C-alpha positions as CSV (number, residue, x, y, z in Angstrom):
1,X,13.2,-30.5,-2.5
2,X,10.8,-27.7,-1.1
3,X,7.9,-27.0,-3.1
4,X,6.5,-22.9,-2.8
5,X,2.6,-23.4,-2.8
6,X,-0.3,-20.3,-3.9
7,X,-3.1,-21.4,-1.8
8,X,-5.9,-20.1,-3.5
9,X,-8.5,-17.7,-0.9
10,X,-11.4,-18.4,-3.2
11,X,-11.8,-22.0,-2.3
12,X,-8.5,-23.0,-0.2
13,X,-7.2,-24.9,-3.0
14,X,-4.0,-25.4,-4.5
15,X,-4.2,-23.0,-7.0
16,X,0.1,-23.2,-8.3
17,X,3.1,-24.7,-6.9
18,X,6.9,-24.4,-8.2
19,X,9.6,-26.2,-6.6
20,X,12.1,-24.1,-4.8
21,X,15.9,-23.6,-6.6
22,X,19.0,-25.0,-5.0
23,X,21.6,-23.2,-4.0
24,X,23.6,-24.1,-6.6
25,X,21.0,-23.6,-9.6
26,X,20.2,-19.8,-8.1
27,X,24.0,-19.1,-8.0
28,X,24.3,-20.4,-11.5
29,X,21.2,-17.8,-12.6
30,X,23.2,-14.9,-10.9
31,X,26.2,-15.8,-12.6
32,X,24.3,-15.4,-16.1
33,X,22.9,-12.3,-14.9
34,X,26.4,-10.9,-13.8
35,X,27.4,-12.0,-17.3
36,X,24.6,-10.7,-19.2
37,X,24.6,-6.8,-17.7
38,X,27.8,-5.4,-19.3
39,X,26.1,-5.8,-22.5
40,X,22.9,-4.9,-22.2
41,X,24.3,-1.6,-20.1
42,X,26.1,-0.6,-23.1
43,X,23.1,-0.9,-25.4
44,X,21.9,2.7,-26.3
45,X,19.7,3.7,-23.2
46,X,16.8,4.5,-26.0
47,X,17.1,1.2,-27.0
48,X,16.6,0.0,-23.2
49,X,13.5,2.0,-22.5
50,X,12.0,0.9,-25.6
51,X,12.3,-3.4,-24.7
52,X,11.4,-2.4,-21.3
53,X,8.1,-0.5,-22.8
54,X,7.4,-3.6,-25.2
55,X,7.4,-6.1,-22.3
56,X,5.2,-3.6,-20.4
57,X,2.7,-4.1,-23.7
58,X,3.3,-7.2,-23.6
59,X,1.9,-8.0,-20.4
60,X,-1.3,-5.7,-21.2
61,X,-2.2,-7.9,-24.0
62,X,-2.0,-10.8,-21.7
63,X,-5.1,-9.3,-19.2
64,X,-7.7,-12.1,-20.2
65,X,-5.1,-14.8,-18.6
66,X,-3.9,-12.3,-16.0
67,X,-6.8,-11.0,-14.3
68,X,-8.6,-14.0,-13.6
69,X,-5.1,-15.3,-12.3
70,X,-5.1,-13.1,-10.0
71,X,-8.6,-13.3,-8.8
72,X,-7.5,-16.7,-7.8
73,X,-4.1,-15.9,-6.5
74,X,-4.9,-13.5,-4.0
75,X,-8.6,-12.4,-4.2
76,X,-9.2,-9.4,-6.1
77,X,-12.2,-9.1,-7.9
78,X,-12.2,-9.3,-11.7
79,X,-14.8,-6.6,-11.9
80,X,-11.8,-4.4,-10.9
81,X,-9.7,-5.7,-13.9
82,X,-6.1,-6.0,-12.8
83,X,-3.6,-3.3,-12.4
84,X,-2.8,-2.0,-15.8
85,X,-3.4,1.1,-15.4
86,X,-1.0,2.1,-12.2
87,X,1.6,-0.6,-14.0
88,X,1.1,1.7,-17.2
89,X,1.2,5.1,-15.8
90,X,4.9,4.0,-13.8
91,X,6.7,2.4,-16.7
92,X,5.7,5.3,-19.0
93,X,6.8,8.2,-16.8
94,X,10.3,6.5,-16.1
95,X,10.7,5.7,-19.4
96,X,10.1,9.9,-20.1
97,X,12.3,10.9,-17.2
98,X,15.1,8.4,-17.9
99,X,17.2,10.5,-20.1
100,X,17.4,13.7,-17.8
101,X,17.5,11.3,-14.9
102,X,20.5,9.6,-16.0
103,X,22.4,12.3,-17.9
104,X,25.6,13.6,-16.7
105,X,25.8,16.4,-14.3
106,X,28.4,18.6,-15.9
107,X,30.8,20.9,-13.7
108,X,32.7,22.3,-15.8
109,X,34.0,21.5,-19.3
110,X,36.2,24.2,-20.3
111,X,39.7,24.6,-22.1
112,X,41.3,23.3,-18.9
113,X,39.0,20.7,-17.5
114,X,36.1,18.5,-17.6
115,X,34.2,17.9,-14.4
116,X,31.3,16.0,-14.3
117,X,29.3,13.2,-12.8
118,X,27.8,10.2,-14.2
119,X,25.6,7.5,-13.0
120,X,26.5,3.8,-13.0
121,X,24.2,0.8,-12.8
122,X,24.7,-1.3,-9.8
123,X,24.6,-4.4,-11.9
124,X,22.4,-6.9,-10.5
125,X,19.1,-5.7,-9.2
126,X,16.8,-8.5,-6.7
127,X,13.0,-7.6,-6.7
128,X,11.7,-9.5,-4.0
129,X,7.6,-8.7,-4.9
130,X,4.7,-8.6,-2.5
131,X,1.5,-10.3,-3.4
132,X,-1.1,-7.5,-2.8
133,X,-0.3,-5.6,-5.7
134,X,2.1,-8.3,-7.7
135,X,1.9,-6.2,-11.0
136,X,2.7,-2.3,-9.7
137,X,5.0,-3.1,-7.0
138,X,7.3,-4.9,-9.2
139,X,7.5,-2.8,-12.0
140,X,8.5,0.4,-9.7
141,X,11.8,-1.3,-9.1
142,X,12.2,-3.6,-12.6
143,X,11.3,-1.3,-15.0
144,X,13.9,2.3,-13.7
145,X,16.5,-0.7,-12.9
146,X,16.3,-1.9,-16.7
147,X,16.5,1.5,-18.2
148,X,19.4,2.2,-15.7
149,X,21.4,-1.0,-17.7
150,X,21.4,-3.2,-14.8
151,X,19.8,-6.5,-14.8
152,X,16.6,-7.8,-12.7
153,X,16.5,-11.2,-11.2
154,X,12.7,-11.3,-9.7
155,X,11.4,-13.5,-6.6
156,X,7.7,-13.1,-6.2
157,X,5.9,-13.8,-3.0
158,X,4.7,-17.0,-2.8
159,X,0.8,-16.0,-2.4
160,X,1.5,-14.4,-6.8
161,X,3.7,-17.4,-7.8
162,X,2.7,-17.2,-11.1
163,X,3.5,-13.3,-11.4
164,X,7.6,-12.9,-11.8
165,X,7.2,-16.0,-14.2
166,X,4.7,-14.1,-16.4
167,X,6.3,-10.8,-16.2
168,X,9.7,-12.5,-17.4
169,X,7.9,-14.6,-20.1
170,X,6.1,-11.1,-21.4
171,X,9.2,-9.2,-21.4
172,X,11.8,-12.2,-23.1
173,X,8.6,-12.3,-25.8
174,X,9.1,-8.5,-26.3
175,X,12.8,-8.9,-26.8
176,X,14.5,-8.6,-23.6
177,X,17.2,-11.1,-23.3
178,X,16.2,-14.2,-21.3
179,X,19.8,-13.7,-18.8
180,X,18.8,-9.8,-18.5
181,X,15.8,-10.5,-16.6
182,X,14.9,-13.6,-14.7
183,X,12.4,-15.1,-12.5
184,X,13.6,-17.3,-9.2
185,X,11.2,-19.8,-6.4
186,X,13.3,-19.3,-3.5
187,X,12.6,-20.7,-0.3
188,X,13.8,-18.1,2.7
189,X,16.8,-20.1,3.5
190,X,18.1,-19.8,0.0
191,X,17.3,-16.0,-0.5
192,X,18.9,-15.2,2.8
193,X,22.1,-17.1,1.5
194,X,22.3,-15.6,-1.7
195,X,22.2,-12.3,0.1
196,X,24.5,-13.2,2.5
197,X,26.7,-14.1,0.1
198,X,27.2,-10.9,-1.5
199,X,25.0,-12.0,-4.6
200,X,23.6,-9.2,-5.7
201,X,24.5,-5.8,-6.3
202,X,21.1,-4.2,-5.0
203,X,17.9,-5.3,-3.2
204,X,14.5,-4.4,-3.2
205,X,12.2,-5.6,-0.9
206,X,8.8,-5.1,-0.3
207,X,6.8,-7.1,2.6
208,X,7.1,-7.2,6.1
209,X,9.0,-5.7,9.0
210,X,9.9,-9.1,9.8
211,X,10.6,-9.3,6.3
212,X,12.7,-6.2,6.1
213,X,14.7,-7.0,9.1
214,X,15.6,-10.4,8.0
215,X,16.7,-8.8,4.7
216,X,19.0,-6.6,6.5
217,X,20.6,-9.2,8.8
218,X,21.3,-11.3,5.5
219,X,23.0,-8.5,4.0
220,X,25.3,-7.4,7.1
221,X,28.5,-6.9,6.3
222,X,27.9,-7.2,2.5
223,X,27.9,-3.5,1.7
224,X,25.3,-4.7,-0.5
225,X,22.7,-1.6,-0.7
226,X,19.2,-2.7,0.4
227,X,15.9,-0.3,-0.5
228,X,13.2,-1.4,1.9
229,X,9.1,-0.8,2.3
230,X,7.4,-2.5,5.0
231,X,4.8,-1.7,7.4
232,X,2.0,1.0,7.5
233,X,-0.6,2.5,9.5
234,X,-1.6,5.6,7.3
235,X,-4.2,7.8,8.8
236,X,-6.4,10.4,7.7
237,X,-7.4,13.6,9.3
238,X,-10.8,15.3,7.9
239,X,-11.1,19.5,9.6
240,X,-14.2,21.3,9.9
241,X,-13.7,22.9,6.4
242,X,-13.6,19.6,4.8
243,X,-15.2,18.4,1.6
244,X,-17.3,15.6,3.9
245,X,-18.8,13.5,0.7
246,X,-15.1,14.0,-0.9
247,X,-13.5,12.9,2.2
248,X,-15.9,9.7,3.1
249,X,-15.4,8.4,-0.6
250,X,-12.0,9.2,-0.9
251,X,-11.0,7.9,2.7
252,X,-13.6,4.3,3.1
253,X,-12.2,3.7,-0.5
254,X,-8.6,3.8,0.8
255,X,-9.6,1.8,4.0
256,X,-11.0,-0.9,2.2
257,X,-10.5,-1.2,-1.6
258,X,-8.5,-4.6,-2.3
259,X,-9.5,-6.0,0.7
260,X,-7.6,-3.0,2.4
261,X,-4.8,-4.9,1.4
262,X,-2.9,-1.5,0.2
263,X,0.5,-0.5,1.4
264,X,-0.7,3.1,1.4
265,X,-4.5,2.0,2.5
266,X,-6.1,4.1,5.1
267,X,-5.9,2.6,8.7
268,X,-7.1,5.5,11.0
269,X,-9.3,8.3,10.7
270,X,-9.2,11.4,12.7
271,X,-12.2,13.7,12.4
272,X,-12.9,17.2,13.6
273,X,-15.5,17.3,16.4
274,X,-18.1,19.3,14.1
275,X,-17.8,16.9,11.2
276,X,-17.2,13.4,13.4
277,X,-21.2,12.4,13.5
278,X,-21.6,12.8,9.8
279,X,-18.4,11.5,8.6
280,X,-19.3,8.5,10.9
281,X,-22.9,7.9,9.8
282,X,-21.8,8.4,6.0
283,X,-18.8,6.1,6.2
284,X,-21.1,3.2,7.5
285,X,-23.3,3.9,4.9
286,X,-20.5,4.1,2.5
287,X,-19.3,0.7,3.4
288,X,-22.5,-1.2,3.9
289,X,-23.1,-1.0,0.3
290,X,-20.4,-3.6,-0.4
291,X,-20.7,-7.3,-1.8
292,X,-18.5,-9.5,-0.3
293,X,-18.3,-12.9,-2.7
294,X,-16.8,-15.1,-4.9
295,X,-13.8,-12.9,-6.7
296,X,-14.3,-14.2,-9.9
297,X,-18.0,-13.1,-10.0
298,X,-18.4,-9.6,-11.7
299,X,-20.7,-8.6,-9.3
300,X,-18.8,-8.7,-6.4
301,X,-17.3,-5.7,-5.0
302,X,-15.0,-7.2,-2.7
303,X,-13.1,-10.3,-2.3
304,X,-11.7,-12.7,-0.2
305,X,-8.1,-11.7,1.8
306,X,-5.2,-13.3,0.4
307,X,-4.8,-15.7,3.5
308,X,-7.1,-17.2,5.8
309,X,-4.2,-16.4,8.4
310,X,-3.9,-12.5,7.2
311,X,-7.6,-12.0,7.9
312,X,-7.2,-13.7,11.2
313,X,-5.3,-10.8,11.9
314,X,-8.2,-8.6,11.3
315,X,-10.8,-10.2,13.4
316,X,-8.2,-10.9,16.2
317,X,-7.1,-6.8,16.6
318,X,-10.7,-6.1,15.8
319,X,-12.0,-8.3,18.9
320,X,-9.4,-7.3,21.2
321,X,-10.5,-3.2,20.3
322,X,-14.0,-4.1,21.1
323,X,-12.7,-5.9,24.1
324,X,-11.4,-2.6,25.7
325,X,-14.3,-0.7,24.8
326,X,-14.2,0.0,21.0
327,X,-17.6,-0.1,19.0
328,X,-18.5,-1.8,15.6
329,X,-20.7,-0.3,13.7
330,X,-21.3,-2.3,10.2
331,X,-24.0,-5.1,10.8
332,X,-22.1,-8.7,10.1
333,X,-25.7,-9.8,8.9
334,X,-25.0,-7.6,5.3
335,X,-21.9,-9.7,5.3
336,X,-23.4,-13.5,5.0
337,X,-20.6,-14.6,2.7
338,X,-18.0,-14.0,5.8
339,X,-16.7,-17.7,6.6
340,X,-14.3,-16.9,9.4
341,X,-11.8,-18.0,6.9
342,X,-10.3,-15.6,4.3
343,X,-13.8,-14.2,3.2
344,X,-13.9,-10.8,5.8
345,X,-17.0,-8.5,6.5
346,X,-15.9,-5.0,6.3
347,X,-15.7,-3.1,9.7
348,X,-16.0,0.2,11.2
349,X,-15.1,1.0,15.0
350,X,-15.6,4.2,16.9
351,X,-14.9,4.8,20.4
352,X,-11.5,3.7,19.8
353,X,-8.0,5.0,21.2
354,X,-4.6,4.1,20.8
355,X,-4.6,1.6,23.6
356,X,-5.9,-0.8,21.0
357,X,-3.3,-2.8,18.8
358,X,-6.2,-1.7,16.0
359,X,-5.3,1.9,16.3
360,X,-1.3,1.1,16.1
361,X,-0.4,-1.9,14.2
362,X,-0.8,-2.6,10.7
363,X,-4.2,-4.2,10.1
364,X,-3.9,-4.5,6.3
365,X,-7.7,-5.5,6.0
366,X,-11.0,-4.1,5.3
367,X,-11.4,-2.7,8.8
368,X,-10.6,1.1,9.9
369,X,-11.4,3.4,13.0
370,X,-12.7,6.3,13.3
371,X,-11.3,9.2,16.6
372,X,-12.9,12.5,17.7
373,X,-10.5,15.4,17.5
374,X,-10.5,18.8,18.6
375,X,-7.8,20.5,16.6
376,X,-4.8,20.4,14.7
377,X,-2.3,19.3,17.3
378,X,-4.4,16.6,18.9
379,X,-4.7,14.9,15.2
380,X,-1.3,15.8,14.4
381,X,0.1,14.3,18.1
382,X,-2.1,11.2,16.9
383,X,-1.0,10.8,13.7
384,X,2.5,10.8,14.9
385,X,1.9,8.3,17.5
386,X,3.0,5.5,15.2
387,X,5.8,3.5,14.5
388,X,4.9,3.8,10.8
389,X,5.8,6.4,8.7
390,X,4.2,6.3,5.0
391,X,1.7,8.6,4.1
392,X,-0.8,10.8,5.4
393,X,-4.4,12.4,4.4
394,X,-4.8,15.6,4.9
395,X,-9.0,17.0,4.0
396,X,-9.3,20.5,4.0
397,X,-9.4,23.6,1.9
398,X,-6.6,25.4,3.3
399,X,-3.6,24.8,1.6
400,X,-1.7,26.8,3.9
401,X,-3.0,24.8,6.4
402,X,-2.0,21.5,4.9
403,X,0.9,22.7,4.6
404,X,1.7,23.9,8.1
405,X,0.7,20.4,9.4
406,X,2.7,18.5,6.7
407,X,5.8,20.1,7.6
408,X,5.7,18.2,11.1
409,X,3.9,15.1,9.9
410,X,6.5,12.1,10.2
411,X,5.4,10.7,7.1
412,X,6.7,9.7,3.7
413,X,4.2,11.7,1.6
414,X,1.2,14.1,2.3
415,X,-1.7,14.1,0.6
416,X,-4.0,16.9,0.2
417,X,-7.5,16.1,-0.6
418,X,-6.9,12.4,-1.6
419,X,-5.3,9.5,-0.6
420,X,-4.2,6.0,-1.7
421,X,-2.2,6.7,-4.6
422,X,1.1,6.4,-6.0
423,X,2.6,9.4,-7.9
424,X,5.5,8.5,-10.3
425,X,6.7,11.5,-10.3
426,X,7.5,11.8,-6.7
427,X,9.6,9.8,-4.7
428,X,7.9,6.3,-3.2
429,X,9.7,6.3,0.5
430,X,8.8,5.9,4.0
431,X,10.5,6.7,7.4
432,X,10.7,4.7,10.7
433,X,9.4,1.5,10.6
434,X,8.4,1.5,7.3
435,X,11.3,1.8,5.8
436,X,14.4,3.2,3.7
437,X,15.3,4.5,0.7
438,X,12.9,5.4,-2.1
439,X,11.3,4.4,-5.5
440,X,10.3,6.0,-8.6
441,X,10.7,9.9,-10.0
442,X,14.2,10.8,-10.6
443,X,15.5,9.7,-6.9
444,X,14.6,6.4,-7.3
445,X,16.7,6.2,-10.6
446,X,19.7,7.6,-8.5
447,X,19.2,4.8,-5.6
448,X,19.4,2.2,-8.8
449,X,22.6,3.7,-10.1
450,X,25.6,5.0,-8.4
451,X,27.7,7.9,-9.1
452,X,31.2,8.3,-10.4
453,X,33.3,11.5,-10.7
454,X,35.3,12.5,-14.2
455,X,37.9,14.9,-13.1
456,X,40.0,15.8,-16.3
457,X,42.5,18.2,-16.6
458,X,43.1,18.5,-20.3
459,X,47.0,18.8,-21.7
């Protein structure tokens, strides 16, 4: 029997383990799910929205249990107290946009006809979660699917064990019923089967390119539609006419907030030539004034990485940009709590290019760097050089600049003036390497539903 592990980055510990479901048993859950969606699809979508916005306030009235967990589960200090707020702001604009969002687009309906087409849940929906934002990144895909009527069977990463299991308790105490919504520990083997083996009706996944790619191989040949988000490297680009105070905040926030574990965290930074030595000297500044530390003490102001291993990554592409030439700029002596294990010292390098692995793969720590451009096309050239494709800040106080430069950006979503953020109302997607399809906002309702066409001709 494989047992799934959380080791905890505060201390190394042990922190949760589940044994991993057989084949057999995770077949059998699928089969009650299969069961269970006809039902619950033709319960009154109202009706739907509502038990989905119970087990949402269900979950906010566990915060004194959840936050904590957390802290221990992946690092996040409890000053910062969970995610409610994000996981709140999601669930209540689907739940508003769920009616127009699934209502019938009529053709026609005259004496002669009635045109029209409907949307159709897939049926059964598999959330495979990420662990740096367990709450928020679950709920984009479980709480649209479970409007939509289909049902949700959930497989957290194993680094939030403890998240899917809460989520499903909170919403089968709110009323949900228990085959609607369900929580699996998988092992890699058995998800790839169940995929494979045409289990599901949709997949969500969010993780790794590796991650993603072993998704899709599983589901070749299935038909099985897969929505995928997966790697980043999302810069920034500050112009002369910049906001620079705005921009340092907004931006060294992005870069490093969570650990810069953030799927839409800032990686890169290009700054106009007249602006580069301030931004530069306020960004260290900016991030100097951290306090890395225990996660569970309020007064730290940044945690641990998730893994020892992920923050390996950091110091590894940070050493190798330094290696060809790169400079770091935050003193490691403000940083005494950094182990060489999963406690990190923020970083800031300059006199970097995109030679350096740091400058063009995902980092996905509290580490960004900072490049010296001279005008729109040599940060927009730059900001392109990437096989990522999520989002992209844009600081200045043209809009019709922005704009111009957006249009050619290969990106996901622009931001103007802020960065780091999810917007319900627009679609969640990236291109390239990042990804495919999209979540939230009215699109992500129609990638969790499927259309059918009513052609009547009345007698």
């Amino acid at each position: 029997m494989t047992v799934i592990k959380c080791i905890s980055p505060v201390d190394g510990s042990v922190y949760a383990e589940r044994e991993a479901m057989p084949l057999a048993a995770a077949q059998e859950a699928v089969a009650r799910a299969k069961k269970a969606q006809k039902s619950w699809a033709k319960r009154p979508l109202e009706d739907r929205i509502q038990l989905v916005l119970k087990g949402v306030a269900r979950v906010n009235e566990m915060a004194e249990e959840i936050v904590p967990e957390i802290a221990w589960q992946m690092g996040r200090p409890v000053r910062y107290g969970g995610e409610f707020k994000g996981f709140n702001e999601r669930s209540n604009y689907v739940a508003e946009i769920a009616g127009s969002s699934l209502a019938p687009i009529v053709i026609e309906n005259s004496e002669r006809f009635e045109r029209r087409i409907e949307r159709e849940p897939h049926g059964v929906v598999f959330v495979i979660a990420p662990w740096n934002y367990p709450y928020m990144t679950a709920i984009n895909t479980i709480a649209p699917a479970l409007m939509a009527g289909n049902v949700v069977i959930i497989k957290h990463a194993a680094q939030t064990l403890l998240v899917g299991e809460r989520l499903v308790r909170a919403f089968a105490e709110a009323g949900v019923p228990e085959d609607v919504f369900q929580n699996v520990f998988l092992d890699h083997d058995t998800t790839s089967a169940l995929i494979a083996g045409n289990a599901f009706d949709f997949v969500n996944f969010t993780g790794s390119v590796e991650g993603g790619r072993s998704i899709e191989r599983a589901a070749a040949g299935t038909f099985t539609p897969v929505g995928l988000e997966l790697g980043g490297k999302d810069p920034g680009y500050v112009m002369e006419d910049a906001d620079l105070d705005a921009a340092v905040d907004t931006l060294m926030d992005g870069a490093t907030y969570n650990s810069g574990q953030c799927c839409c965290g800032i990686e890169r930074v290009y700054v106009n030539e007249k602006l580069y030595d301030a931004f530069v000297e306020k960004s260290v500044a900016w991030i100097s004034n951290y306090k890395l530390g225990n996660p569970l003490d309020p007064e730290t102001t940044l945690g641990p990485m998730a893994h020892k291993r992920f923050a390996a990554t950091v110091r590894s592409q940070i050493a190798d940009a330094v290696s060809k030439g790169a400079r770091a700029l935050i003193d490691p002596k403000l940083f005494p709590a950094d182990d060489g294990g999963a406690y990190v010292a923020p970083q800031v390098l300059v006199d970097v290019d995109h030679s350096m692995e740091f400058m063009t793969e995902e980092t996905f720590g509290p580490a960004v760097g900072i490049m010296k451009v001279k005008n729109d096309a040599e940060a927009l050239a730059l900001m392109n050089d990437c096989k990522y494709g999520l989002t992209v800040s844009l600081w200045t106080k043209d809009s019709d600049r922005a704009a111009t430069i957006a249009r050619d950006l290969e990106t996901g979503t622009v931001f103007q003036n802020r960065a780091d953020y999810l917007d319900p109302a627009l679609c969640w997607t990236g291109v390239k390497e990042t990804g495919r399809g999209g979540s939230l906002s009215v699109i992500g309702f129609h990638n969790l539903t499927r259309p059918k066409s009513y052609h009547f001709r009345k007698a």
